[in-house]
Amino acid sequence: MAPMVGTEPAGGSSKNVCMTYFVATSILSATLKREIRRTTGLSDRKLMIEKRRLRPMTSMTVSISVCVFAISLLFAGVTWSDPVSADSSKLDSFATQFVLIGRGTPRPVTGVTLADVPNDDGTAVAISWTLSPDDVKGGLVRRYKIFRALMTDGQQGTFEDVGDVTAGQSVFRDGQCLVGELYSYKVRAVHDSIDGGEEIFQAYSESDAAGPVSPSAQWFDWRRINVTFGVLILCLLIVYYIRQAQSGKPLFIRKIAGLEAVDDAVGRATEMGRKIFYIPGSQDMDNVQTIAGVTILGRVAELAATYDAKLDVPVSRSLVMVTAREVVREAYSKAGRPDAFHDDQVHYLTDDQFGYAAAVDGMIVREKPATIFLLGIFYAESLVLAETGNSVGAIQIAGTGEPSQLPFFVAACDYTLIGEELFAASAYLSREPRQLGSLKGQDIGKGLIIALILIGIILETFHLWEFHRLFTVIE
Amino acid sequence: MRREIPLLITGLAGIVFIVQYFIPHFPFNRFSNWFSDWFSIVAACAIWLGALNLFKLSLEKIYARREGWGYALITIVCFLLMAVIGFSEGRGYSKVGTNFDWMYNYVYSPLSSTMFAILAFFVASASYRAFRARNFEATLLLLAAFLVMLGRVPIGDVLTGFLPPGMRLSHVATWIMQFPNTAGQRAILIGISLGIVSSSLRLILGIERSYLGGD
């Protein structure tokens, strides 16, 4: 099937204009020259000398040329308003028609190939093609439009626009397919003119229909094989050290100053007869940092119950309130003080970030707690809370996995759990062998990563670039 | 059973989430969205628990005339005002020009911005404390901060204009941010990632149970 071409007359008419103008002026000037030579009997050289006498005739030649040119343009305007893909309503002015002179239809793309995108859920097809010969700098192609048709019962359906790419690109990924269906594709090389954001002209040529292709889903994403190995090794290390800990083998875990201070901080609140504020971050239970914050809350609540300190847990999410309430209730029971617990110890304030910060700040200023725990995920409210706590003289233990908030906590709090220490806190405080084993496994994993980084640095220093590609992670 | 069923749900959900990262095939490719939708539904229902709790505590405070009961009164009045206006405007409550929109733009937004603006003053006071040269680390921090801050403003380069371009303060500031700072940030990020893996594994395997209210 021959490639389909749109607005072919547009390209033809521009040629017509030039040709008409050129032929007409050539014939006219040759005729005039011959006539002058015949009537005057002068040679070409002498004619040059007789310039002054011939000036009226030269002026006439120029005038006639301009007239021919203008008439050609008008004819071209009529021709342009006709094509299928040109919007004739927008070609009503002479100026617009003038702009279009010399613009034509690009030649079509060739070699359209279709392929099922690998390692996906079967919803994508990759279309590639050889660029149109007119896709060069300053050439006719502005963009490529991709059309797709669904094949049903061996019949090709209507081609529908599924997207476009700018000139110079020869690949398109159609991610809106259905698994198992058959699709055909066409690529259209488009030349269009935009005026004030409005398309005033479009000429195009289409490739032959390619296909059919049927996208399929895969059962494993092989691009993630490195992550699979990484996760497996890390999990095996953790499980191995959990087993070691269970068998009674003593494990060395480094001291974490912030967690060592928890006992003192709770004790201080008891001695001063003031409250402990525990703030488990400003996000919901679907965040692992909030879960870490809530798990540490259990240990703190147990200590508070043991020391008979007053614990107040203002939260910013309803689900966190429900979970934290259960955790605190169980902790009080475990400490043998179920009577000391009441539901309102864990209370909801608001979901709004700064509304929550304002409410907690107000409580801190009014109630002047002796100890404040800020453990969980925090954003801009971190410093607002920590500085207010600092201003009332509370001892503050903070921790988050947000690197951007850590400097604020370091500056405003007495102890800060930096990143991983937040996740280690629950295991550290529980002193339960299995949990400590997981910490050990995590530390060995960290050692392994440090070793790999060092190897990478050495190899890259010696211009061996391939090593880092092993660690490329596909999002 | 009260403990086992939540543990089973946690373990299964955790495994499914890990597996769906590696398997693009249906139904694994949909799990993430399904769980996310379900979480949104549960959280939306749970908002009433929070709202009722806030309402109850505030009313108790007002009734008992406890310290700060005035704030509780303001909370309830604002809560009811926004709720009544929002519900009275029906589905189009958030459209431009509605009373709810007015309250949002001229009451809520300025209040929120005010809280955010306070941050600037807190940054100043926290920096003042952090940058006191009490020990070696604090002195290093002070020096780095001084160089970066000066390097980020035109006067930094004016003061060091006599030096070769590579040694001017703007370059020093860029170098500090690009190398020591990035290295430190990445070290923290690697630690956090490992911590998340370890923490998640403890939850999936049921070793960490304190989030269920006990060991």
PDB file of N, CA and C in Angstrom, chain A residues 120-121 217-221 224 228 234 242 284 286 295 299 318 322 325-327 330 334 344 347-349 352 354 358 366 380 383-384 387 390 401 403 419-420 423 426 435 438 442 446 473-474, chain B residues 2 21-25 29 39 46-47 49-50 53-54 56-57 60 71 108 112 115-116 119 122-123 125-126 129-130 185 188-189 191-192 194-198 201-202 207-208 210-211 213 215:
ATOM      1  N   ASP A 120       6.997  -6.017  31.631  1.00  0.00           N
ATOM      2  CA  ASP A 120       5.896  -5.153  32.069  1.00  0.00           C
ATOM      3  C   ASP A 120       4.621  -5.972  32.283  1.00  0.00           C
ATOM      4  N   ASP A 121       3.554  -5.258  32.585  1.00  0.00           N
ATOM      5  CA  ASP A 121       2.300  -5.935  32.900  1.00  0.00           C
ATOM      6  C   ASP A 121       1.443  -6.167  31.658  1.00  0.00           C
ATOM      7  N   ALA A 217       2.076  -9.957  29.287  1.00  0.00           N
ATOM      8  CA  ALA A 217       2.581  -9.663  30.633  1.00  0.00           C
ATOM      9  C   ALA A 217       3.655 -10.679  31.021  1.00  0.00           C
ATOM     10  N   GLN A 218       4.629 -10.230  31.800  1.00  0.00           N
ATOM     11  CA  GLN A 218       5.697 -11.132  32.249  1.00  0.00           C
ATOM     12  C   GLN A 218       5.547 -11.434  33.743  1.00  0.00           C
ATOM     13  N   TRP A 219       6.080 -12.571  34.115  1.00  0.00           N
ATOM     14  CA  TRP A 219       5.976 -13.003  35.511  1.00  0.00           C
ATOM     15  C   TRP A 219       7.166 -12.573  36.359  1.00  0.00           C
ATOM     16  N   PHE A 220       8.143 -11.996  35.728  1.00  0.00           N
ATOM     17  CA  PHE A 220       9.270 -11.477  36.515  1.00  0.00           C
ATOM     18  C   PHE A 220       9.916 -10.312  35.777  1.00  0.00           C
ATOM     19  N   ASP A 221      10.223  -9.268  36.511  1.00  0.00           N
ATOM     20  CA  ASP A 221      10.894  -8.112  35.926  1.00  0.00           C
ATOM     21  C   ASP A 221      12.404  -8.330  36.053  1.00  0.00           C
ATOM     22  N   ARG A 224      15.128  -6.072  37.546  1.00  0.00           N
ATOM     23  CA  ARG A 224      15.242  -5.925  38.998  1.00  0.00           C
ATOM     24  C   ARG A 224      15.939  -7.111  39.642  1.00  0.00           C
ATOM     25  N   THR A 228      16.658  -8.079  43.619  1.00  0.00           N
ATOM     26  CA  THR A 228      16.241  -9.362  44.196  1.00  0.00           C
ATOM     27  C   THR A 228      17.393  -9.962  45.002  1.00  0.00           C
ATOM     28  N   LEU A 234      20.357  -9.467  52.154  1.00  0.00           N
ATOM     29  CA  LEU A 234      20.087  -8.715  53.380  1.00  0.00           C
ATOM     30  C   LEU A 234      19.139  -9.492  54.303  1.00  0.00           C
ATOM     31  N   ILE A 242      19.268 -13.402  63.608  1.00  0.00           N
ATOM     32  CA  ILE A 242      18.139 -13.646  64.530  1.00  0.00           C
ATOM     33  C   ILE A 242      18.276 -15.046  65.124  1.00  0.00           C
ATOM     34  N   ASP A 284       0.422   9.279  58.557  1.00  0.00           N
ATOM     35  CA  ASP A 284      -0.494   8.193  58.922  1.00  0.00           C
ATOM     36  C   ASP A 284       0.220   6.852  59.132  1.00  0.00           C
ATOM     37  N   ASP A 286       0.373   4.330  57.322  1.00  0.00           N
ATOM     38  CA  ASP A 286       0.960   3.678  56.150  1.00  0.00           C
ATOM     39  C   ASP A 286       2.421   4.065  55.961  1.00  0.00           C
ATOM     40  N   THR A 295       5.837   1.999  67.777  1.00  0.00           N
ATOM     41  CA  THR A 295       6.436   0.861  68.500  1.00  0.00           C
ATOM     42  C   THR A 295       7.284   1.357  69.675  1.00  0.00           C
ATOM     43  N   ARG A 299       7.258   1.162  74.504  1.00  0.00           N
ATOM     44  CA  ARG A 299       8.323   1.076  75.533  1.00  0.00           C
ATOM     45  C   ARG A 299       8.257   2.283  76.471  1.00  0.00           C
ATOM     46  N   SER A 318      -6.353   9.903  62.676  1.00  0.00           N
ATOM     47  CA  SER A 318      -7.288   9.067  63.437  1.00  0.00           C
ATOM     48  C   SER A 318      -6.773   7.645  63.602  1.00  0.00           C
ATOM     49  N   VAL A 322      -6.044   5.462  67.070  1.00  0.00           N
ATOM     50  CA  VAL A 322      -6.591   4.143  67.430  1.00  0.00           C
ATOM     51  C   VAL A 322      -5.455   3.171  67.771  1.00  0.00           C
ATOM     52  N   ARG A 325      -3.475   4.204  70.953  1.00  0.00           N
ATOM     53  CA  ARG A 325      -4.278   3.960  72.157  1.00  0.00           C
ATOM     54  C   ARG A 325      -4.155   2.501  72.605  1.00  0.00           C
ATOM     55  N   GLU A 326      -4.238   1.598  71.640  1.00  0.00           N
ATOM     56  CA  GLU A 326      -4.081   0.166  71.947  1.00  0.00           C
ATOM     57  C   GLU A 326      -2.702  -0.119  72.521  1.00  0.00           C
ATOM     58  N   VAL A 327      -1.701   0.481  71.897  1.00  0.00           N
ATOM     59  CA  VAL A 327      -0.316   0.258  72.320  1.00  0.00           C
ATOM     60  C   VAL A 327      -0.116   0.738  73.757  1.00  0.00           C
ATOM     61  N   GLU A 330      -1.992  -1.502  76.333  1.00  0.00           N
ATOM     62  CA  GLU A 330      -1.270  -2.753  76.570  1.00  0.00           C
ATOM     63  C   GLU A 330      -0.023  -2.518  77.413  1.00  0.00           C
ATOM     64  N   LYS A 334       0.841  -4.198  80.909  1.00  0.00           N
ATOM     65  CA  LYS A 334       2.071  -4.961  81.078  1.00  0.00           C
ATOM     66  C   LYS A 334       2.863  -4.476  82.300  1.00  0.00           C
ATOM     67  N   ASP A 344      -8.221   9.100  76.934  1.00  0.00           N
ATOM     68  CA  ASP A 344      -7.930  10.469  76.497  1.00  0.00           C
ATOM     69  C   ASP A 344      -6.455  10.826  76.550  1.00  0.00           C
ATOM     70  N   HIS A 347      -4.973  11.381  72.126  1.00  0.00           N
ATOM     71  CA  HIS A 347      -6.092  12.143  71.555  1.00  0.00           C
ATOM     72  C   HIS A 347      -5.728  12.775  70.219  1.00  0.00           C
ATOM     73  N   TYR A 348      -6.786  12.959  69.437  1.00  0.00           N
ATOM     74  CA  TYR A 348      -6.627  13.501  68.082  1.00  0.00           C
ATOM     75  C   TYR A 348      -6.727  15.023  68.107  1.00  0.00           C
ATOM     76  N   LEU A 349      -5.902  15.675  67.265  1.00  0.00           N
ATOM     77  CA  LEU A 349      -5.990  17.137  67.168  1.00  0.00           C
ATOM     78  C   LEU A 349      -6.515  17.563  65.797  1.00  0.00           C
ATOM     79  N   ASP A 352      -4.326  18.581  59.723  1.00  0.00           N
ATOM     80  CA  ASP A 352      -3.580  19.659  59.064  1.00  0.00           C
ATOM     81  C   ASP A 352      -2.201  19.846  59.694  1.00  0.00           C
ATOM     82  N   PHE A 354       0.121  22.373  59.855  1.00  0.00           N
ATOM     83  CA  PHE A 354       0.436  23.509  60.717  1.00  0.00           C
ATOM     84  C   PHE A 354      -0.618  23.719  61.793  1.00  0.00           C
ATOM     85  N   ALA A 358       0.487  24.062  65.568  1.00  0.00           N
ATOM     86  CA  ALA A 358      -0.012  25.154  66.414  1.00  0.00           C
ATOM     87  C   ALA A 358      -0.637  24.597  67.694  1.00  0.00           C
ATOM     88  N   ARG A 366       1.490  25.941  77.425  1.00  0.00           N
ATOM     89  CA  ARG A 366       0.591  25.998  78.580  1.00  0.00           C
ATOM     90  C   ARG A 366       0.954  24.986  79.652  1.00  0.00           C
ATOM     91  N   ALA A 380       8.106  20.283  57.785  1.00  0.00           N
ATOM     92  CA  ALA A 380       8.460  21.641  58.219  1.00  0.00           C
ATOM     93  C   ALA A 380       8.093  21.931  59.673  1.00  0.00           C
ATOM     94  N   LEU A 383      10.920  21.810  63.355  1.00  0.00           N
ATOM     95  CA  LEU A 383      11.629  22.839  64.120  1.00  0.00           C
ATOM     96  C   LEU A 383      10.661  23.675  64.952  1.00  0.00           C
ATOM     97  N   VAL A 384       9.458  23.878  64.432  1.00  0.00           N
ATOM     98  CA  VAL A 384       8.459  24.640  65.183  1.00  0.00           C
ATOM     99  C   VAL A 384       8.189  23.932  66.517  1.00  0.00           C
ATOM    100  N   GLU A 387      11.715  23.691  68.760  1.00  0.00           N
ATOM    101  CA  GLU A 387      12.144  24.960  69.348  1.00  0.00           C
ATOM    102  C   GLU A 387      11.204  25.387  70.470  1.00  0.00           C
ATOM    103  N   ASN A 390      12.095  23.346  73.382  1.00  0.00           N
ATOM    104  CA  ASN A 390      13.353  23.845  73.928  1.00  0.00           C
ATOM    105  C   ASN A 390      13.114  25.096  74.773  1.00  0.00           C
ATOM    106  N   GLY A 401      13.423   9.799  59.993  1.00  0.00           N
ATOM    107  CA  GLY A 401      14.137   9.269  58.831  1.00  0.00           C
ATOM    108  C   GLY A 401      14.160  10.274  57.698  1.00  0.00           C
ATOM    109  N   PRO A 403      16.046  13.107  56.135  1.00  0.00           N
ATOM    110  CA  PRO A 403      17.359  13.762  56.253  1.00  0.00           C
ATOM    111  C   PRO A 403      17.277  15.288  56.326  1.00  0.00           C
ATOM    112  N   GLY A 419      18.145   8.716  61.552  1.00  0.00           N
ATOM    113  CA  GLY A 419      17.746   7.748  60.531  1.00  0.00           C
ATOM    114  C   GLY A 419      17.542   6.337  61.051  1.00  0.00           C
ATOM    115  N   GLU A 420      18.532   5.497  60.812  1.00  0.00           N
ATOM    116  CA  GLU A 420      18.396   4.067  61.141  1.00  0.00           C
ATOM    117  C   GLU A 420      18.187   3.833  62.636  1.00  0.00           C
ATOM    118  N   PHE A 423      14.654   3.318  63.614  1.00  0.00           N
ATOM    119  CA  PHE A 423      14.101   1.984  63.337  1.00  0.00           C
ATOM    120  C   PHE A 423      14.671   0.929  64.281  1.00  0.00           C
ATOM    121  N   SER A 426      13.102   0.415  68.832  1.00  0.00           N
ATOM    122  CA  SER A 426      12.206  -0.533  69.489  1.00  0.00           C
ATOM    123  C   SER A 426      12.959  -1.801  69.893  1.00  0.00           C
ATOM    124  N   GLN A 435      15.055  -9.526  68.270  1.00  0.00           N
ATOM    125  CA  GLN A 435      15.074  -8.167  67.702  1.00  0.00           C
ATOM    126  C   GLN A 435      16.497  -7.638  67.615  1.00  0.00           C
ATOM    127  N   SER A 438      18.206  -8.975  64.622  1.00  0.00           N
ATOM    128  CA  SER A 438      17.887  -8.281  63.368  1.00  0.00           C
ATOM    129  C   SER A 438      18.729  -7.013  63.218  1.00  0.00           C
ATOM    130  N   GLN A 442      21.344  -6.167  60.214  1.00  0.00           N
ATOM    131  CA  GLN A 442      21.279  -4.876  59.515  1.00  0.00           C
ATOM    132  C   GLN A 442      22.657  -4.214  59.481  1.00  0.00           C
ATOM    133  N   LYS A 446      25.074  -3.251  56.340  1.00  0.00           N
ATOM    134  CA  LYS A 446      25.659  -1.922  56.137  1.00  0.00           C
ATOM    135  C   LYS A 446      27.155  -2.046  55.838  1.00  0.00           C
ATOM    136  N   VAL A 473      19.077   0.668  39.683  1.00  0.00           N
ATOM    137  CA  VAL A 473      17.750   0.239  40.145  1.00  0.00           C
ATOM    138  C   VAL A 473      16.683   0.886  39.275  1.00  0.00           C
ATOM    139  N   ILE A 474      15.783   0.069  38.740  1.00  0.00           N
ATOM    140  CA  ILE A 474      14.668   0.571  37.933  1.00  0.00           C
ATOM    141  C   ILE A 474      13.514   0.899  38.867  1.00  0.00           C
TER     142      ILE A 474
ATOM    143  N   ARG B   2      -6.782 -12.965  68.743  1.00  0.00           N
ATOM    144  CA  ARG B   2      -6.763 -11.500  68.698  1.00  0.00           C
ATOM    145  C   ARG B   2      -5.393 -10.999  68.233  1.00  0.00           C
ATOM    146  N   TYR B  21       6.687  -5.876  43.637  1.00  0.00           N
ATOM    147  CA  TYR B  21       7.770  -5.059  43.059  1.00  0.00           C
ATOM    148  C   TYR B  21       8.508  -5.823  41.963  1.00  0.00           C
ATOM    149  N   PHE B  22       8.553  -7.136  42.105  1.00  0.00           N
ATOM    150  CA  PHE B  22       9.314  -7.951  41.157  1.00  0.00           C
ATOM    151  C   PHE B  22       8.445  -8.595  40.082  1.00  0.00           C
ATOM    152  N   ILE B  23       7.144  -8.715  40.341  1.00  0.00           N
ATOM    153  CA  ILE B  23       6.256  -9.378  39.374  1.00  0.00           C
ATOM    154  C   ILE B  23       5.299  -8.358  38.763  1.00  0.00           C
ATOM    155  N   PRO B  24       5.472  -8.087  37.485  1.00  0.00           N
ATOM    156  CA  PRO B  24       4.582  -7.098  36.862  1.00  0.00           C
ATOM    157  C   PRO B  24       3.245  -7.672  36.409  1.00  0.00           C
ATOM    158  N   HIS B  25       3.083  -8.983  36.455  1.00  0.00           N
ATOM    159  CA  HIS B  25       1.882  -9.654  35.941  1.00  0.00           C
ATOM    160  C   HIS B  25       0.671  -9.408  36.844  1.00  0.00           C
ATOM    161  N   ASN B  29       0.372  -6.531  39.782  1.00  0.00           N
ATOM    162  CA  ASN B  29       0.555  -5.141  39.370  1.00  0.00           C
ATOM    163  C   ASN B  29      -0.544  -4.231  39.901  1.00  0.00           C
ATOM    164  N   PHE B  39      -6.692   1.621  52.000  1.00  0.00           N
ATOM    165  CA  PHE B  39      -6.187   2.437  53.108  1.00  0.00           C
ATOM    166  C   PHE B  39      -6.918   3.778  53.143  1.00  0.00           C
ATOM    167  N   ALA B  46     -12.187   6.472  59.388  1.00  0.00           N
ATOM    168  CA  ALA B  46     -11.627   6.686  60.730  1.00  0.00           C
ATOM    169  C   ALA B  46     -11.576   8.150  61.124  1.00  0.00           C
ATOM    170  N   ILE B  47     -11.695   9.044  60.142  1.00  0.00           N
ATOM    171  CA  ILE B  47     -11.621  10.477  60.463  1.00  0.00           C
ATOM    172  C   ILE B  47     -12.705  10.855  61.467  1.00  0.00           C
ATOM    173  N   LEU B  49     -13.712   9.060  63.917  1.00  0.00           N
ATOM    174  CA  LEU B  49     -13.234   8.721  65.269  1.00  0.00           C
ATOM    175  C   LEU B  49     -12.450   9.890  65.841  1.00  0.00           C
ATOM    176  N   GLY B  50     -11.551  10.413  64.997  1.00  0.00           N
ATOM    177  CA  GLY B  50     -10.726  11.535  65.428  1.00  0.00           C
ATOM    178  C   GLY B  50     -11.553  12.768  65.714  1.00  0.00           C
ATOM    179  N   ASN B  53     -13.541  12.388  68.854  1.00  0.00           N
ATOM    180  CA  ASN B  53     -12.649  12.448  70.016  1.00  0.00           C
ATOM    181  C   ASN B  53     -12.318  13.907  70.349  1.00  0.00           C
ATOM    182  N   LEU B  54     -11.998  14.674  69.310  1.00  0.00           N
ATOM    183  CA  LEU B  54     -11.670  16.093  69.508  1.00  0.00           C
ATOM    184  C   LEU B  54     -12.868  16.828  70.097  1.00  0.00           C
ATOM    185  N   LYS B  56     -15.422  15.587  71.782  1.00  0.00           N
ATOM    186  CA  LYS B  56     -15.719  15.115  73.144  1.00  0.00           C
ATOM    187  C   LYS B  56     -14.778  15.753  74.168  1.00  0.00           C
ATOM    188  N   LEU B  57     -13.481  15.722  73.866  1.00  0.00           N
ATOM    189  CA  LEU B  57     -12.503  16.266  74.808  1.00  0.00           C
ATOM    190  C   LEU B  57     -12.684  17.763  75.005  1.00  0.00           C
ATOM    191  N   GLU B  60     -15.772  18.385  77.149  1.00  0.00           N
ATOM    192  CA  GLU B  60     -15.485  18.059  78.563  1.00  0.00           C
ATOM    193  C   GLU B  60     -14.699  19.183  79.224  1.00  0.00           C
ATOM    194  N   TYR B  71      -9.792  27.988  74.673  1.00  0.00           N
ATOM    195  CA  TYR B  71      -9.269  27.467  73.405  1.00  0.00           C
ATOM    196  C   TYR B  71     -10.161  26.341  72.872  1.00  0.00           C
ATOM    197  N   TYR B 108      -8.309  30.183  56.909  1.00  0.00           N
ATOM    198  CA  TYR B 108      -7.430  29.025  57.053  1.00  0.00           C
ATOM    199  C   TYR B 108      -6.031  29.275  56.476  1.00  0.00           C
ATOM    200  N   SER B 112      -2.434  29.258  58.435  1.00  0.00           N
ATOM    201  CA  SER B 112      -1.444  28.235  58.097  1.00  0.00           C
ATOM    202  C   SER B 112      -0.119  28.895  57.705  1.00  0.00           C
ATOM    203  N   MET B 115       1.842  30.179  60.716  1.00  0.00           N
ATOM    204  CA  MET B 115       2.603  29.134  61.413  1.00  0.00           C
ATOM    205  C   MET B 115       3.884  28.804  60.652  1.00  0.00           C
ATOM    206  N   PHE B 116       3.751  28.759  59.347  1.00  0.00           N
ATOM    207  CA  PHE B 116       4.919  28.436  58.523  1.00  0.00           C
ATOM    208  C   PHE B 116       5.961  29.555  58.619  1.00  0.00           C
ATOM    209  N   LEU B 119       8.546  29.723  61.356  1.00  0.00           N
ATOM    210  CA  LEU B 119       9.711  28.853  61.160  1.00  0.00           C
ATOM    211  C   LEU B 119      10.992  29.658  60.956  1.00  0.00           C
ATOM    212  N   PHE B 122      12.378  30.589  64.230  1.00  0.00           N
ATOM    213  CA  PHE B 122      12.909  29.411  64.920  1.00  0.00           C
ATOM    214  C   PHE B 122      14.236  28.970  64.307  1.00  0.00           C
ATOM    215  N   VAL B 123      14.352  29.091  62.995  1.00  0.00           N
ATOM    216  CA  VAL B 123      15.618  28.740  62.332  1.00  0.00           C
ATOM    217  C   VAL B 123      16.735  29.631  62.865  1.00  0.00           C
ATOM    218  N   SER B 125      16.904  31.214  65.821  1.00  0.00           N
ATOM    219  CA  SER B 125      17.282  30.914  67.210  1.00  0.00           C
ATOM    220  C   SER B 125      18.007  29.579  67.307  1.00  0.00           C
ATOM    221  N   ALA B 126      17.556  28.588  66.512  1.00  0.00           N
ATOM    222  CA  ALA B 126      18.216  27.268  66.548  1.00  0.00           C
ATOM    223  C   ALA B 126      19.627  27.366  65.980  1.00  0.00           C
ATOM    224  N   ARG B 129      22.123  28.754  68.466  1.00  0.00           N
ATOM    225  CA  ARG B 129      22.608  27.769  69.451  1.00  0.00           C
ATOM    226  C   ARG B 129      23.546  26.762  68.808  1.00  0.00           C
ATOM    227  N   ALA B 130      23.137  26.291  67.606  1.00  0.00           N
ATOM    228  CA  ALA B 130      23.913  25.222  66.953  1.00  0.00           C
ATOM    229  C   ALA B 130      25.295  25.699  66.535  1.00  0.00           C
ATOM    230  N   GLN B 185      24.673  12.992  53.430  1.00  0.00           N
ATOM    231  CA  GLN B 185      23.244  12.720  53.199  1.00  0.00           C
ATOM    232  C   GLN B 185      23.040  11.289  52.705  1.00  0.00           C
ATOM    233  N   ILE B 188      23.396   8.742  55.429  1.00  0.00           N
ATOM    234  CA  ILE B 188      22.176   8.690  56.252  1.00  0.00           C
ATOM    235  C   ILE B 188      21.073   7.939  55.506  1.00  0.00           C
ATOM    236  N   LEU B 189      20.949   8.213  54.212  1.00  0.00           N
ATOM    237  CA  LEU B 189      19.894   7.562  53.420  1.00  0.00           C
ATOM    238  C   LEU B 189      20.094   6.048  53.337  1.00  0.00           C
ATOM    239  N   GLY B 191      21.624   4.222  55.543  1.00  0.00           N
ATOM    240  CA  GLY B 191      21.273   3.719  56.881  1.00  0.00           C
ATOM    241  C   GLY B 191      19.768   3.620  57.052  1.00  0.00           C
ATOM    242  N   ILE B 192      19.054   4.658  56.604  1.00  0.00           N
ATOM    243  CA  ILE B 192      17.585   4.663  56.727  1.00  0.00           C
ATOM    244  C   ILE B 192      16.989   3.508  55.923  1.00  0.00           C
ATOM    245  N   LEU B 194      18.350   0.681  55.042  1.00  0.00           N
ATOM    246  CA  LEU B 194      18.613  -0.605  55.704  1.00  0.00           C
ATOM    247  C   LEU B 194      17.726  -0.757  56.933  1.00  0.00           C
ATOM    248  N   GLY B 195      17.558   0.341  57.642  1.00  0.00           N
ATOM    249  CA  GLY B 195      16.697   0.316  58.819  1.00  0.00           C
ATOM    250  C   GLY B 195      15.275  -0.046  58.446  1.00  0.00           C
ATOM    251  N   ILE B 196      14.802   0.496  57.327  1.00  0.00           N
ATOM    252  CA  ILE B 196      13.429   0.206  56.875  1.00  0.00           C
ATOM    253  C   ILE B 196      13.313  -1.278  56.508  1.00  0.00           C
ATOM    254  N   VAL B 197      14.334  -1.805  55.805  1.00  0.00           N
ATOM    255  CA  VAL B 197      14.285  -3.228  55.422  1.00  0.00           C
ATOM    256  C   VAL B 197      14.234  -4.098  56.676  1.00  0.00           C
ATOM    257  N   SER B 198      15.129  -3.788  57.610  1.00  0.00           N
ATOM    258  CA  SER B 198      15.203  -4.593  58.836  1.00  0.00           C
ATOM    259  C   SER B 198      13.906  -4.485  59.641  1.00  0.00           C
ATOM    260  N   LEU B 201      11.108  -6.337  57.912  1.00  0.00           N
ATOM    261  CA  LEU B 201      11.274  -7.787  58.058  1.00  0.00           C
ATOM    262  C   LEU B 201      10.818  -8.250  59.446  1.00  0.00           C
ATOM    263  N   ARG B 202      11.140  -7.442  60.449  1.00  0.00           N
ATOM    264  CA  ARG B 202      10.700  -7.783  61.814  1.00  0.00           C
ATOM    265  C   ARG B 202       9.176  -7.794  61.892  1.00  0.00           C
ATOM    266  N   ILE B 207       8.216 -10.682  64.427  1.00  0.00           N
ATOM    267  CA  ILE B 207       9.142 -10.538  65.563  1.00  0.00           C
ATOM    268  C   ILE B 207       8.824  -9.257  66.325  1.00  0.00           C
ATOM    269  N   GLU B 208       8.510  -8.226  65.589  1.00  0.00           N
ATOM    270  CA  GLU B 208       8.129  -6.948  66.201  1.00  0.00           C
ATOM    271  C   GLU B 208       6.615  -6.909  66.338  1.00  0.00           C
ATOM    272  N   SER B 210       5.072  -4.900  69.013  1.00  0.00           N
ATOM    273  CA  SER B 210       4.636  -3.869  69.958  1.00  0.00           C
ATOM    274  C   SER B 210       3.599  -2.918  69.355  1.00  0.00           C
ATOM    275  N   TYR B 211       3.538  -2.836  68.008  1.00  0.00           N
ATOM    276  CA  TYR B 211       2.510  -1.981  67.394  1.00  0.00           C
ATOM    277  C   TYR B 211       1.112  -2.565  67.590  1.00  0.00           C
ATOM    278  N   GLY B 213       0.275  -3.666  70.436  1.00  0.00           N
ATOM    279  CA  GLY B 213      -0.021  -3.412  71.836  1.00  0.00           C
ATOM    280  C   GLY B 213       0.670  -4.383  72.772  1.00  0.00           C
ATOM    281  N   ASP B 215       4.410  -7.266  73.422  1.00  0.00           N
ATOM    282  CA  ASP B 215       5.480  -8.077  72.839  1.00  0.00           C
ATOM    283  C   ASP B 215       4.923  -9.381  72.315  1.00  0.00           C
TER     284      ASP B 215
END
